[in-house]
Short mmCIF file of C-alpha atoms and ligand atoms in Angstrom, two decimals:
data_model
loop_
_atom_site.label_atom_id
_atom_site.label_comp_id
_atom_site.label_asym_id
_atom_site.label_seq_id
_atom_site.Cartn_x
_atom_site.Cartn_y
_atom_site.Cartn_z
CA UNK G 5 -130.66 -285.09 96.54
CA UNK G 6 -131.60 -282.31 94.29
CA UNK G 7 -130.64 -278.87 95.36
CA UNK G 8 -133.35 -276.26 95.75
CA UNK G 9 -132.09 -273.74 98.31
CA UNK G 10 -128.98 -272.02 98.70
CA UNK G 11 -127.85 -270.26 101.81
CA UNK G 12 -125.00 -267.83 101.33
CA UNK G 13 -123.12 -266.73 104.55
CA UNK G 14 -121.82 -263.24 104.16
CA UNK G 15 -122.75 -260.04 102.25
CA UNK G 16 -119.55 -258.72 101.31
CA UNK G 17 -118.55 -258.42 97.51
CA UNK G 18 -118.06 -262.26 97.34
CA UNK G 19 -121.54 -263.19 99.10
CA UNK G 20 -123.35 -260.52 96.88
CA UNK G 21 -121.57 -261.44 93.61
CA UNK G 22 -122.26 -265.15 94.36
CA UNK G 23 -126.02 -264.29 94.96
CA UNK G 24 -126.47 -262.18 91.84
CA UNK G 25 -124.69 -264.90 89.70
CA UNK G 26 -127.02 -267.66 91.16
CA UNK G 27 -130.18 -265.53 90.82
CA UNK G 28 -129.29 -264.84 87.27
CA UNK G 29 -128.34 -268.24 86.20
CA UNK G 30 -130.27 -270.71 88.31
CA UNK G 31 -133.81 -271.18 89.51
CA UNK G 32 -132.71 -271.55 93.10
CA UNK G 33 -134.02 -270.13 96.21
CA UNK G 34 -131.25 -267.94 97.66
CA UNK G 35 -130.98 -266.59 101.19
CA UNK G 36 -128.13 -264.42 102.41
CA UNK G 37 -127.26 -264.31 106.14
CA UNK G 38 -124.97 -261.45 107.28
CA UNK G 39 -123.71 -260.14 110.74
CA UNK G 40 -124.10 -256.46 111.20
CA UNK G 41 -121.83 -256.77 114.16
CA UNK G 42 -119.06 -258.39 112.07
CA UNK G 43 -119.54 -256.12 109.02
CA UNK G 44 -117.61 -256.42 105.63
CA UNK G 45 -113.79 -256.00 105.15
CA UNK G 46 -114.30 -252.63 103.46
CA UNK G 47 -111.20 -253.02 101.18
CA UNK G 48 -110.99 -254.39 97.67
CA UNK G 49 -111.30 -251.42 95.34
CA UNK G 50 -109.17 -252.36 92.29
CA UNK G 51 -110.65 -254.82 89.66
CA UNK G 52 -109.13 -256.71 86.57
CA UNK G 53 -110.79 -256.13 83.19
CA UNK G 54 -113.04 -259.33 83.68
CA UNK G 55 -115.04 -257.36 86.22
CA UNK G 56 -116.94 -254.89 83.98
CA UNK G 57 -117.60 -257.44 81.27
CA UNK G 58 -119.01 -259.86 83.87
CA UNK G 59 -121.67 -257.50 85.13
CA UNK G 60 -122.46 -255.75 81.90
CA UNK G 61 -122.13 -258.46 79.14
CA UNK G 62 -122.52 -261.86 80.92
CA UNK G 63 -124.99 -261.00 83.73
CA UNK G 64 -126.53 -258.23 81.56
CA UNK G 65 -126.94 -255.50 84.25
CA UNK G 66 -128.00 -252.08 83.35
CA UNK G 67 -124.82 -249.84 82.93
CA UNK G 68 -126.81 -246.92 83.96
CA UNK G 69 -127.52 -248.25 87.31
CA UNK G 70 -123.97 -249.42 87.76
CA UNK G 71 -122.27 -246.24 86.85
CA UNK G 72 -124.83 -244.07 88.86
CA UNK G 73 -124.84 -246.19 91.95
CA UNK G 74 -121.26 -247.84 92.20
CA UNK G 75 -119.76 -244.84 90.48
CA UNK G 76 -116.55 -246.65 89.33
CA UNK G 77 -113.74 -244.92 87.49
CA UNK G 78 -111.78 -246.65 84.81
CA UNK G 79 -108.56 -248.38 85.17
CA UNK G 80 -106.48 -249.32 82.01
CA UNK G 81 -103.84 -251.17 84.01
CA UNK G 82 -101.03 -250.67 86.39
CA UNK G 83 -98.28 -248.15 86.53
CA UNK G 84 -95.22 -249.86 88.09
CA UNK G 85 -92.72 -247.90 89.89
CA UNK G 86 -90.66 -250.85 90.11
CA UNK G 87 -87.51 -252.13 88.72
CA UNK G 88 -84.78 -250.02 87.07
CA UNK G 89 -86.98 -247.93 84.73
CA UNK G 90 -88.60 -244.79 85.87
CA UNK G 91 -91.93 -246.47 85.34
CA UNK G 92 -93.60 -248.91 83.24
CA UNK G 93 -97.14 -249.73 82.47
CA UNK G 94 -98.97 -253.17 82.52
CA UNK G 95 -102.11 -253.05 80.52
CA UNK G 96 -104.89 -255.52 79.98
CA UNK G 97 -104.05 -255.47 76.31
CA UNK G 98 -101.23 -256.94 74.27
CA UNK G 99 -98.13 -254.73 74.58
CA UNK G 100 -95.25 -257.11 74.48
CA UNK G 101 -96.59 -260.21 73.12
CA UNK G 102 -97.96 -258.34 70.06
CA UNK G 103 -95.74 -257.68 67.06
CA UNK G 104 -95.93 -254.21 65.42
CA UNK G 105 -96.13 -254.13 61.56
CA UNK G 106 -92.55 -254.17 60.17
CA UNK G 107 -90.89 -256.00 63.19
CA UNK G 108 -89.43 -259.53 62.92
CA UNK G 109 -90.07 -260.33 66.66
CA UNK G 110 -92.56 -259.48 69.22
CA UNK G 111 -92.60 -256.03 70.78
CA UNK G 112 -90.95 -257.13 73.79
CA UNK G 113 -87.54 -257.49 72.01
CA UNK G 114 -87.52 -253.86 71.26
CA UNK G 115 -87.65 -252.42 74.78
CA UNK G 116 -83.96 -252.28 75.72
CA UNK G 117 -84.25 -248.55 76.15
CA UNK G 118 -87.69 -247.05 75.61
CA UNK G 119 -90.72 -249.15 76.72
CA UNK G 120 -93.25 -246.38 75.94
CA UNK G 121 -96.27 -246.21 73.42
CA UNK G 122 -96.05 -249.84 72.41
CA UNK G 123 -99.92 -249.91 72.13
CA UNK G 124 -102.85 -247.55 72.42
CA UNK G 125 -103.68 -248.46 76.03
CA UNK G 126 -100.08 -247.85 77.36
CA UNK G 127 -100.03 -244.49 75.40
CA UNK G 128 -103.19 -243.44 76.93
CA UNK G 129 -102.19 -244.25 80.46
CA UNK G 130 -98.94 -242.52 80.00
CA UNK G 131 -100.91 -239.27 79.18
CA UNK G 132 -103.52 -239.73 81.77
CA UNK G 133 -106.24 -240.49 79.18
CA UNK G 134 -108.88 -243.26 79.25
CA UNK G 135 -110.87 -243.40 76.26
CA UNK G 136 -110.55 -242.50 72.48
CA UNK G 137 -112.94 -240.10 71.18
CA UNK G 138 -115.85 -240.96 68.84
CA UNK G 139 -116.47 -238.84 65.88
CA UNK G 140 -119.14 -237.00 67.98
CA UNK G 141 -116.37 -236.38 70.72
CA UNK G 142 -117.93 -238.78 73.21
CA UNK G 143 -115.96 -241.85 74.79
CA UNK G 144 -115.35 -244.72 72.52
CA UNK G 145 -116.03 -247.62 74.74
CA UNK G 146 -114.99 -250.27 72.15
CA UNK G 147 -111.76 -250.78 74.09
CA UNK G 148 -113.95 -251.47 77.11
CA UNK G 149 -112.86 -255.18 77.05
CA UNK G 150 -109.29 -254.11 78.06
CA UNK G 151 -110.64 -251.84 80.86
CA UNK G 152 -111.02 -252.47 84.63
CA UNK G 153 -112.49 -250.50 87.37
CA UNK G 154 -111.72 -248.52 90.49
CA UNK G 155 -114.74 -248.95 92.74
CA UNK G 156 -115.17 -248.08 96.28
CA UNK G 157 -115.91 -251.19 98.42
CA UNK G 158 -118.82 -249.83 100.28
CA UNK G 159 -120.49 -248.45 97.17
CA UNK G 160 -119.83 -251.68 95.39
CA UNK G 161 -121.52 -253.75 98.25
CA UNK G 162 -124.50 -251.35 98.46
CA UNK G 163 -124.99 -251.60 94.48
CA UNK G 164 -124.73 -255.53 94.50
CA UNK G 165 -127.12 -255.66 97.54
CA UNK G 166 -129.66 -253.53 95.50
CA UNK G 167 -129.13 -255.87 92.60
CA UNK G 168 -129.66 -258.96 94.76
CA UNK G 169 -132.84 -257.55 96.34
CA UNK G 170 -134.29 -256.85 92.88
CA UNK G 171 -133.64 -260.49 91.91
CA UNK G 172 -135.58 -261.73 94.95
CA UNK G 173 -132.71 -262.91 97.10
CA UNK G 174 -133.57 -262.92 100.81
CA UNK G 175 -131.16 -261.02 103.06
CA UNK G 176 -131.21 -261.75 106.80
CA UNK G 177 -129.32 -260.05 109.48
CA UNK G 178 -127.78 -262.33 112.01
CA UNK G 179 -124.51 -263.93 113.35
CA UNK G 180 -124.06 -267.64 113.05
CA UNK G 181 -123.10 -268.98 116.32
CA UNK G 182 -123.16 -272.61 115.54
CA UNK G 183 -123.13 -274.90 112.58
CA UNK G 184 -125.26 -278.15 112.53
CA UNK G 185 -123.94 -281.01 110.48
CA UNK G 186 -125.82 -284.12 109.37
CA UNK G 187 -124.49 -287.64 110.21
CA UNK G 188 -122.92 -287.93 106.59
CA UNK G 189 -120.87 -284.70 107.12
CA UNK G 190 -123.01 -282.23 105.18
CA UNK G 191 -124.03 -279.02 106.74
CA UNK G 192 -127.60 -278.91 107.60
CA UNK G 193 -128.36 -275.56 109.09
CA UNK G 194 -126.92 -272.35 110.55
CA UNK G 195 -128.02 -271.59 114.12
CA UNK G 196 -127.85 -267.85 114.55
CA UNK G 197 -127.31 -266.10 117.81
CA UNK G 198 -130.97 -264.93 118.06
CA UNK G 199 -132.06 -268.61 118.32
CA UNK G 200 -133.07 -268.92 114.54
CA UNK G 201 -132.08 -271.84 112.55
CA UNK G 202 -131.53 -271.46 108.81
CA UNK G 203 -131.35 -274.66 106.62
CA UNK G 204 -130.36 -275.12 103.24
CA UNK G 205 -129.31 -277.90 100.87
CA UNK G 206 -126.31 -276.25 99.64
CA UNK G 207 -124.16 -273.31 101.28
CA UNK G 208 -121.82 -270.68 99.85
CA UNK G 209 -119.14 -269.81 102.50
CA UNK G 210 -118.64 -265.95 101.84
CA UNK G 211 -117.68 -265.21 105.45
CA UNK G 212 -114.44 -263.47 104.62
CA UNK G 213 -111.16 -264.34 106.48
CA UNK G 214 -113.20 -266.23 109.30
CA UNK G 215 -114.22 -268.95 106.77
CA UNK G 216 -116.79 -269.93 109.22
CA UNK G 217 -118.01 -273.19 107.25
CA UNK G 218 -115.17 -274.27 105.05
CA UNK G 219 -112.35 -273.54 107.53
CA UNK G 220 -114.01 -273.45 111.05
CA UNK G 221 -116.87 -275.96 110.69
CA UNK G 222 -115.55 -278.54 108.05
CA UNK G 223 -111.85 -278.14 109.22
CA UNK G 224 -110.52 -277.90 105.73
CA UNK G 225 -106.61 -277.38 105.95
CA UNK G 226 -105.11 -274.14 104.76
CA UNK G 227 -102.25 -274.09 102.28
CA UNK G 228 -100.09 -271.31 103.42
CA UNK G 229 -98.28 -269.17 100.78
CA UNK G 230 -95.84 -267.39 103.27
CA UNK G 231 -92.78 -269.34 101.71
CA UNK G 232 -93.39 -267.37 98.53
CA UNK G 233 -95.16 -264.18 99.45
CA UNK G 234 -93.64 -262.44 102.53
CA UNK G 235 -96.12 -259.74 103.11
CA UNK G 236 -98.78 -260.17 105.74
CA UNK G 237 -100.08 -256.71 106.70
CA UNK G 238 -101.36 -253.37 105.07
CA UNK G 239 -101.60 -249.84 106.35
CA UNK G 240 -104.25 -247.98 104.59
CA UNK G 241 -105.10 -244.36 104.33
CA UNK G 242 -106.15 -241.82 101.80
CA UNK G 243 -107.30 -238.34 101.30
CA UNK G 244 -109.99 -236.23 99.54
CA UNK G 245 -109.03 -235.55 96.08
CA UNK G 246 -108.02 -231.93 95.41
CA UNK G 247 -106.52 -230.63 92.25
CA UNK G 248 -105.01 -234.01 91.36
CA UNK G 249 -106.36 -235.42 88.04
CA UNK G 250 -108.16 -238.79 88.27
CA UNK G 251 -105.46 -241.18 86.85
CA UNK G 252 -106.67 -244.07 84.59
CA UNK G 253 -104.56 -246.71 86.32
CA UNK G 254 -103.60 -248.26 89.76
CA UNK G 255 -100.10 -247.21 90.86
CA UNK G 256 -98.01 -249.75 92.42
CA UNK G 257 -94.87 -248.20 94.20
CA UNK G 258 -91.85 -249.91 95.69
CA UNK G 259 -91.62 -249.37 99.29
CA UNK G 260 -88.83 -250.26 101.83
CA UNK G 261 -90.53 -253.48 103.06
CA UNK G 262 -93.06 -254.02 100.47
CA UNK G 263 -95.16 -251.97 98.01
CA UNK G 264 -97.82 -249.23 97.98
CA UNK G 265 -101.04 -249.01 95.89
CA UNK G 266 -102.77 -245.74 94.80
CA UNK G 267 -106.34 -246.34 93.80
CA UNK G 268 -108.14 -243.49 92.07
CA UNK G 269 -111.75 -242.82 93.07
CA UNK G 270 -113.59 -239.84 91.67
CA UNK G 271 -113.26 -237.94 94.98
CA UNK G 272 -110.92 -239.95 97.13
CA UNK G 273 -107.33 -241.10 96.51
CA UNK G 274 -106.78 -244.40 98.44
CA UNK G 275 -103.23 -245.48 99.30
CA UNK G 276 -102.23 -248.72 101.20
CA UNK G 277 -98.82 -249.98 101.97
CA UNK G 278 -98.66 -253.78 101.96
CA UNK G 279 -95.56 -254.99 103.91
CA UNK G 280 -93.88 -257.85 105.75
CA UNK G 281 -94.19 -257.61 109.45
CA UNK G 282 -90.81 -259.68 109.65
CA UNK G 283 -88.99 -256.74 108.08
CA UNK G 284 -90.77 -253.50 109.40
CA UNK G 285 -92.85 -252.60 112.51
CA UNK G 286 -96.50 -251.40 112.14
CA UNK G 287 -95.46 -247.85 113.30
CA UNK G 288 -92.46 -247.63 110.92
CA UNK G 289 -94.63 -248.76 108.03
CA UNK G 290 -97.34 -246.06 109.10
CA UNK G 291 -94.47 -243.54 109.18
CA UNK G 292 -93.12 -244.36 105.83
CA UNK G 293 -96.59 -244.24 104.33
CA UNK G 294 -97.27 -240.86 105.92
CA UNK G 295 -93.84 -239.54 104.96
CA UNK G 296 -94.34 -240.40 101.22
CA UNK G 297 -98.06 -239.15 101.26
CA UNK G 298 -98.22 -236.10 103.47
CA UNK G 299 -101.91 -235.61 102.46
CA UNK G 300 -103.12 -238.53 104.40
CA UNK G 301 -104.65 -237.53 107.75
CA UNK G 302 -102.71 -239.84 110.26
CA UNK G 303 -105.95 -240.42 112.30
CA UNK G 304 -107.40 -241.92 109.14
CA UNK G 305 -104.93 -244.80 108.74
CA UNK G 306 -105.79 -248.37 109.88
CA UNK G 307 -103.67 -251.72 109.80
CA UNK G 308 -105.20 -254.77 108.24
CA UNK G 309 -103.59 -258.17 108.77
CA UNK G 310 -103.88 -260.99 106.30
CA UNK G 311 -102.28 -264.33 105.55
CA UNK G 312 -101.78 -265.35 102.08
CA UNK G 313 -102.95 -268.92 101.07
CA UNK G 314 -105.86 -270.93 99.98
CA UNK G 315 -107.90 -273.72 101.56
CA UNK G 316 -106.77 -277.17 100.17
CA UNK G 317 -110.20 -277.51 98.64
CA UNK G 318 -112.70 -274.85 97.92
CA UNK G 319 -115.71 -277.34 97.64
CA UNK G 320 -116.19 -279.84 100.47
CA UNK G 321 -119.36 -281.77 101.25
CA UNK G 322 -122.31 -279.30 100.36
CA UNK G 323 -120.18 -276.06 100.87
CA UNK G 324 -118.31 -274.03 98.34
CA UNK G 325 -116.22 -271.03 99.63
CA UNK G 326 -115.98 -267.86 97.67
CA UNK G 327 -113.86 -264.77 98.22
CA UNK G 328 -111.50 -264.37 101.20
CA UNK G 329 -112.90 -267.35 102.93
CA UNK G 330 -111.53 -269.60 100.02
CA UNK G 331 -108.30 -267.99 99.81
CA UNK G 332 -106.24 -264.70 99.74
CA UNK G 333 -103.28 -263.28 97.79
CA UNK G 334 -102.30 -259.71 98.37
CA UNK G 335 -103.79 -257.19 95.90
CA UNK G 336 -100.75 -256.63 93.82
CA UNK G 337 -102.78 -257.47 90.66
CA UNK G 338 -106.16 -256.86 92.37
CA UNK G 339 -107.18 -260.42 91.64
CA UNK G 340 -109.59 -261.11 94.31
CA UNK G 341 -112.60 -259.89 92.41
CA UNK G 342 -111.72 -261.84 89.45
CA UNK G 343 -111.25 -264.86 91.54
CA UNK G 344 -114.75 -264.49 93.08
CA UNK G 345 -116.20 -264.28 89.66
CA UNK G 346 -114.20 -267.40 88.51
CA UNK G 347 -115.65 -269.22 91.67
CA UNK G 348 -119.26 -268.02 91.55
CA UNK G 349 -119.46 -268.62 87.73
CA UNK G 350 -118.13 -272.13 88.01
CA UNK G 351 -120.34 -272.86 91.00
CA UNK G 352 -123.44 -271.90 89.44
CA UNK G 353 -122.62 -273.63 86.15
CA UNK G 354 -121.63 -276.88 87.76
CA UNK G 355 -124.93 -277.03 89.79
CA UNK G 356 -127.09 -276.23 86.57
CA UNK G 357 -125.16 -278.45 84.46
CA UNK G 358 -125.72 -281.40 86.85
CA UNK G 359 -129.37 -280.51 87.09
CA UNK G 360 -128.81 -279.47 90.73
CA UNK G 361 -127.55 -282.97 91.76
CA UNK G 362 -123.70 -282.60 91.31
CA UNK G 363 -121.79 -285.75 91.32
CA UNK G 364 -118.57 -286.17 93.02
CA UNK G 365 -116.34 -285.67 89.79
CA UNK G 366 -117.83 -282.21 89.38
CA UNK G 367 -116.41 -281.32 92.83
CA UNK G 368 -113.02 -282.87 92.00
CA UNK G 369 -112.95 -280.77 88.90
CA UNK G 370 -113.90 -277.65 90.73
CA UNK G 371 -111.26 -278.25 93.41
CA UNK G 372 -108.48 -278.78 90.77
CA UNK G 373 -109.38 -275.39 89.15
CA UNK G 374 -109.58 -273.92 92.65
CA UNK G 375 -105.90 -274.96 93.45
CA UNK G 376 -104.80 -274.12 89.89
CA UNK G 377 -106.15 -270.47 89.94
CA UNK G 378 -104.79 -269.66 93.43
CA UNK G 379 -101.39 -271.17 92.89
CA UNK G 380 -100.94 -269.41 89.47
CA UNK G 381 -101.89 -266.03 91.21
CA UNK G 382 -99.18 -266.75 93.90
CA UNK G 383 -96.49 -267.56 91.36
CA UNK G 384 -97.22 -264.48 89.20
CA UNK G 385 -97.07 -262.28 92.26
CA UNK G 386 -94.04 -263.93 93.40
CA UNK G 387 -92.39 -263.04 89.96
CA UNK G 388 -93.01 -259.24 90.85
CA UNK G 389 -91.03 -259.56 93.93
CA UNK G 390 -88.14 -261.71 92.40
CA UNK G 391 -87.38 -259.33 89.55
CA UNK G 392 -87.74 -255.90 91.26
CA UNK G 393 -84.28 -254.50 91.53
CA UNK G 394 -85.37 -250.95 92.60
CA UNK G 395 -84.35 -250.84 96.25
CA UNK G 396 -81.53 -252.54 98.18
CA UNK G 397 -83.29 -252.84 101.57
CA UNK G 398 -83.12 -256.16 103.49
CA UNK G 399 -86.56 -256.87 102.50
CA UNK G 400 -85.91 -256.68 98.79
CA UNK G 401 -82.64 -258.37 98.96
CA UNK G 402 -84.45 -261.35 100.59
CA UNK G 403 -87.19 -261.38 97.90
CA UNK G 404 -84.72 -261.34 94.95
CA UNK G 405 -82.78 -264.29 96.68
CA UNK G 406 -85.44 -266.38 98.11
CA UNK G 407 -88.69 -266.07 96.15
CA UNK G 408 -89.62 -269.37 94.67
CA UNK G 409 -91.52 -269.10 91.39
CA UNK G 410 -93.47 -272.19 91.16
CA UNK G 411 -95.07 -272.68 87.78
CA UNK G 412 -93.58 -269.36 86.58
CA UNK G 413 -89.97 -270.82 86.90
CA UNK G 414 -90.02 -272.63 83.54
CA UNK G 415 -91.08 -269.52 81.71
CA UNK G 416 -88.78 -267.48 83.55
CA UNK G 417 -85.59 -269.71 82.58
CA UNK G 418 -86.95 -269.98 79.08
CA UNK G 419 -87.13 -266.30 78.53
CA UNK G 420 -83.78 -266.03 80.36
CA UNK G 421 -82.24 -268.06 77.61
CA UNK G 422 -84.31 -266.77 74.51
CA UNK G 423 -85.49 -263.38 75.49
CA UNK G 424 -89.15 -262.10 75.93
CA UNK G 425 -90.85 -264.43 73.51
CA UNK G 426 -94.42 -265.40 73.30
CA UNK G 427 -93.79 -268.41 71.10
CA UNK G 428 -95.54 -271.54 72.35
CA UNK G 429 -96.51 -269.97 75.42
CA UNK G 430 -99.37 -272.36 75.91
CA UNK G 431 -96.80 -275.14 76.48
CA UNK G 432 -94.94 -272.95 79.13
CA UNK G 433 -98.21 -271.61 80.78
CA UNK G 434 -101.52 -273.62 81.00
CA UNK G 435 -103.96 -272.20 78.60
CA UNK G 436 -106.25 -271.32 81.56
CA UNK G 437 -103.65 -268.75 82.78
CA UNK G 438 -105.38 -265.86 84.41
CA UNK G 439 -102.50 -263.45 83.20
CA UNK G 440 -101.54 -265.07 79.84
CA UNK G 441 -98.16 -264.62 78.44
CA UNK G 442 -98.57 -260.92 78.30
CA UNK G 443 -98.76 -260.57 81.95
CA UNK G 444 -95.52 -262.42 82.51
CA UNK G 445 -93.64 -260.42 79.72
CA UNK G 446 -94.78 -257.25 81.14
CA UNK G 447 -92.87 -258.17 84.29
CA UNK G 448 -89.73 -259.43 82.68
CA UNK G 449 -89.42 -256.56 80.03
CA UNK G 450 -90.72 -253.85 82.50
CA UNK G 451 -88.17 -254.91 84.96
CA UNK G 452 -85.43 -255.22 82.29
CA UNK G 453 -84.77 -258.76 83.21
CA UNK G 454 -81.50 -259.68 81.29
CA UNK G 455 -81.61 -262.47 78.82
CA UNK G 456 -79.08 -264.27 76.59
CA UNK G 457 -80.40 -263.25 73.20
CA UNK G 458 -80.60 -259.53 72.61
CA UNK G 459 -82.22 -258.53 69.32
CA UNK G 460 -80.45 -255.85 67.34
CA UNK G 461 -82.89 -254.10 65.15
CA UNK G 462 -81.99 -252.86 61.79
CA UNK G 463 -82.91 -249.28 60.45
CA UNK G 464 -85.97 -250.55 58.82
CA UNK G 465 -87.27 -252.04 62.03
CA UNK G 466 -86.40 -248.98 64.07
CA UNK G 467 -88.12 -246.80 61.65
CA UNK G 468 -91.31 -249.08 61.80
CA UNK G 469 -91.30 -249.03 65.49
CA UNK G 470 -90.81 -245.29 65.58
CA UNK G 471 -93.75 -244.78 63.43
CA UNK G 472 -96.07 -247.24 65.31
CA UNK G 473 -95.10 -245.49 68.58
CA UNK G 474 -95.89 -242.06 66.94
CA UNK G 475 -99.20 -243.17 65.67
CA UNK G 476 -100.27 -244.33 69.15
CA UNK G 477 -99.10 -241.35 70.74
CA UNK G 478 -100.92 -239.04 68.31
CA UNK G 479 -104.18 -240.95 69.05
CA UNK G 480 -103.68 -240.90 72.69
CA UNK G 481 -102.97 -237.22 72.85
CA UNK G 482 -106.49 -236.60 71.52
CA UNK G 483 -108.23 -239.08 74.06
CA UNK G 484 -110.57 -238.25 76.85
CA UNK G 485 -109.44 -238.19 80.54
CA UNK G 486 -111.26 -240.09 83.26
CA UNK G 487 -113.06 -236.88 84.43
CA UNK G 488 -114.06 -235.93 80.75
CA UNK G 489 -115.51 -239.49 80.45
CA UNK G 490 -117.43 -239.14 83.64
CA UNK G 491 -118.82 -235.81 82.46
CA UNK G 492 -119.85 -237.49 79.12
CA UNK G 493 -121.79 -240.29 80.69
CA UNK G 494 -123.52 -237.97 83.14
CA UNK G 495 -124.70 -235.53 80.54
CA UNK G 496 -128.50 -235.72 79.86
CA UNK G 497 -127.69 -236.57 76.34
CA UNK G 498 -125.81 -239.76 77.09
CA UNK G 499 -127.28 -243.03 75.82
CA UNK G 500 -125.69 -246.47 76.91
C1 FAD M 627 -105.33 -254.90 102.33
C2 FAD M 627 -106.35 -255.46 101.19
C3 FAD M 627 -106.51 -254.91 100.06
C4 FAD M 627 -107.20 -255.58 98.97
N1 FAD M 627 -107.44 -254.91 97.75
C5 FAD M 627 -108.09 -255.43 96.88
C6 FAD M 627 -108.30 -255.06 95.42
O1 FAD M 627 -107.66 -253.94 95.19
N2 FAD M 627 -109.08 -255.73 94.79
C7 FAD M 627 -109.68 -256.80 95.05
O2 FAD M 627 -110.25 -257.49 94.06
N3 FAD M 627 -109.60 -257.21 96.23
C8 FAD M 627 -108.80 -256.64 97.04
N4 FAD M 627 -108.84 -257.19 98.41
C9 FAD M 627 -109.62 -258.51 98.66
C10 FAD M 627 -111.09 -257.95 99.15
O3 FAD M 627 -110.98 -258.14 100.59
C11 FAD M 627 -112.03 -258.83 98.55
O4 FAD M 627 -112.00 -258.55 97.20
C12 FAD M 627 -113.43 -258.70 98.75
O5 FAD M 627 -113.76 -257.55 99.56
C13 FAD M 627 -114.23 -259.88 99.26
O6 FAD M 627 -114.52 -259.77 100.52
P1 FAD M 627 -115.51 -260.97 101.15
O7 FAD M 627 -116.87 -260.76 100.67
O8 FAD M 627 -114.79 -262.39 100.82
O9 FAD M 627 -115.30 -260.89 102.67
P2 FAD M 627 -116.09 -259.61 103.77
O10 FAD M 627 -116.11 -258.37 103.02
O11 FAD M 627 -115.10 -259.65 104.84
O12 FAD M 627 -117.39 -260.02 103.97
C14 FAD M 627 -117.66 -261.11 104.97
C15 FAD M 627 -119.14 -261.24 105.32
O13 FAD M 627 -119.42 -262.42 106.03
C16 FAD M 627 -120.22 -261.92 107.18
N5 FAD M 627 -119.99 -262.88 108.36
C17 FAD M 627 -118.74 -263.35 108.67
N6 FAD M 627 -118.81 -264.13 109.81
C18 FAD M 627 -120.07 -264.28 110.03
C19 FAD M 627 -120.88 -264.98 110.95
N7 FAD M 627 -120.45 -265.67 111.94
N8 FAD M 627 -122.26 -264.81 110.99
C20 FAD M 627 -122.94 -264.03 109.94
N9 FAD M 627 -122.22 -263.34 109.05
C21 FAD M 627 -120.86 -263.45 109.01
C22 FAD M 627 -119.89 -260.54 107.50
O14 FAD M 627 -120.91 -259.91 108.14
C23 FAD M 627 -119.73 -260.09 105.96
O15 FAD M 627 -121.15 -259.83 105.44
C24 FAD M 627 -108.00 -256.62 99.31
C25 FAD M 627 -107.97 -257.17 100.55
C26 FAD M 627 -107.03 -256.79 101.59
C27 FAD M 627 -106.83 -257.29 102.92
#
């Protein structure tokens, strides 16, 4: 049967990103069902660097509309308060795998002491700067490819909804009460609580943690990640920005039984303490968050529960799950929106490549990718826990002793023997790795994970490195802050 009509269950960021992807990439008729009573999760505010490029370059949406309606700020990477160093920066560029001119090994080998200013992105982050200046003083967006967003979830959803409506996607309010299946197992229609029935040839389950179609109706088994990732709750709060500068990065800070994010919106600072309920009670976690962030009004905190894991398959019968309904891993690397893009892009491509009659082989391939993407995210996040020596609480001792690394184990062992090398990383890591060797080296070098082959740089190498750092520092000093960049793109003279 050739697919003509797609029904998307859910209008959070997953359902809407899937809708705009399908509307841009396929001729299919698309209808979204969403429940005003259930609403959206309302969290998910940091992206990876794939997100801006996906909307602006791949789907070719208007930057003016994006920046005026969704009002993102720019995120050059993550500042980790993690491990024995005071801080380190993880960028979306190449700091540790790259080799500065005059060095005999990649930069990661030269970070026994200082880790600063290895590239322009980390140099800008350290100085609270976001973009280099063009000759006319405006922001130079040529580094855009290495830049992500902070974006308020409700603004993002409203912006995506307006894009979807502009692309003739139908949006219907209603709550699914029952799912009708055909004799061959496919889903035929969704029965709403107002008595209406919505039928489709193909369904996208974007119903969030409820996973109404994939998990509940089709009964796909859930692959639990709690043997590797011990956190299962977050207490979230924030405050209206006062004099604090808008920082060009997400901060990830080690806490007694987990870690805390700081996400920078233009007018609001959002904090969230992700913790393990086996090691700390909700009230104690809330108290720790408030003690460390006295500006958070206590009445504006809320606890969100989650379970880490993925469904065994993401595509079953005529249903593909996208977003939290397919899987979830805590937001330490803010990977959920990137996973949504990966899923939506692949789903649209597989349908169009198969002329809207996908053979079973496509489904199998999709499901292999689904498993690989989620499992790699799990293992990369697990590495963060395994190597963090900053605190000696019971939680962190447990993480250091008991976190399995999965596919990251081989690379971890190799770098333990040979140092932070990027050589032949495509053998140690699949080439489809979401994070690439740079991500893994950032964790190893940033956390000063010991290795057996330290490199002792000679005088010429030290001089070359010092001059490389000084050049990055000088360029970064002159760069624009986030606030200056916002002012520049809002000036009447600005042209995208
Ligand atoms: C603590 C926390 C922090 C996070 N931080 C980040 C981050 O920094 N970056 C990031 O990328 N991601 C983050 N995430 C993940 C984030 O939740 C997702 O990125 C994103 O918001 C996707 O949500 P969703 O669209 O899958 O689900 P939701 O927003 O929950 O949307 C579900 C939709 O389904 C509808 N629905 C459900 N059941 C029914 C029904 N029976 N009938 C009709 N409609 C129904 C709802 O009404 C809603 O429209 C975080 C998650 C948590 C828990």
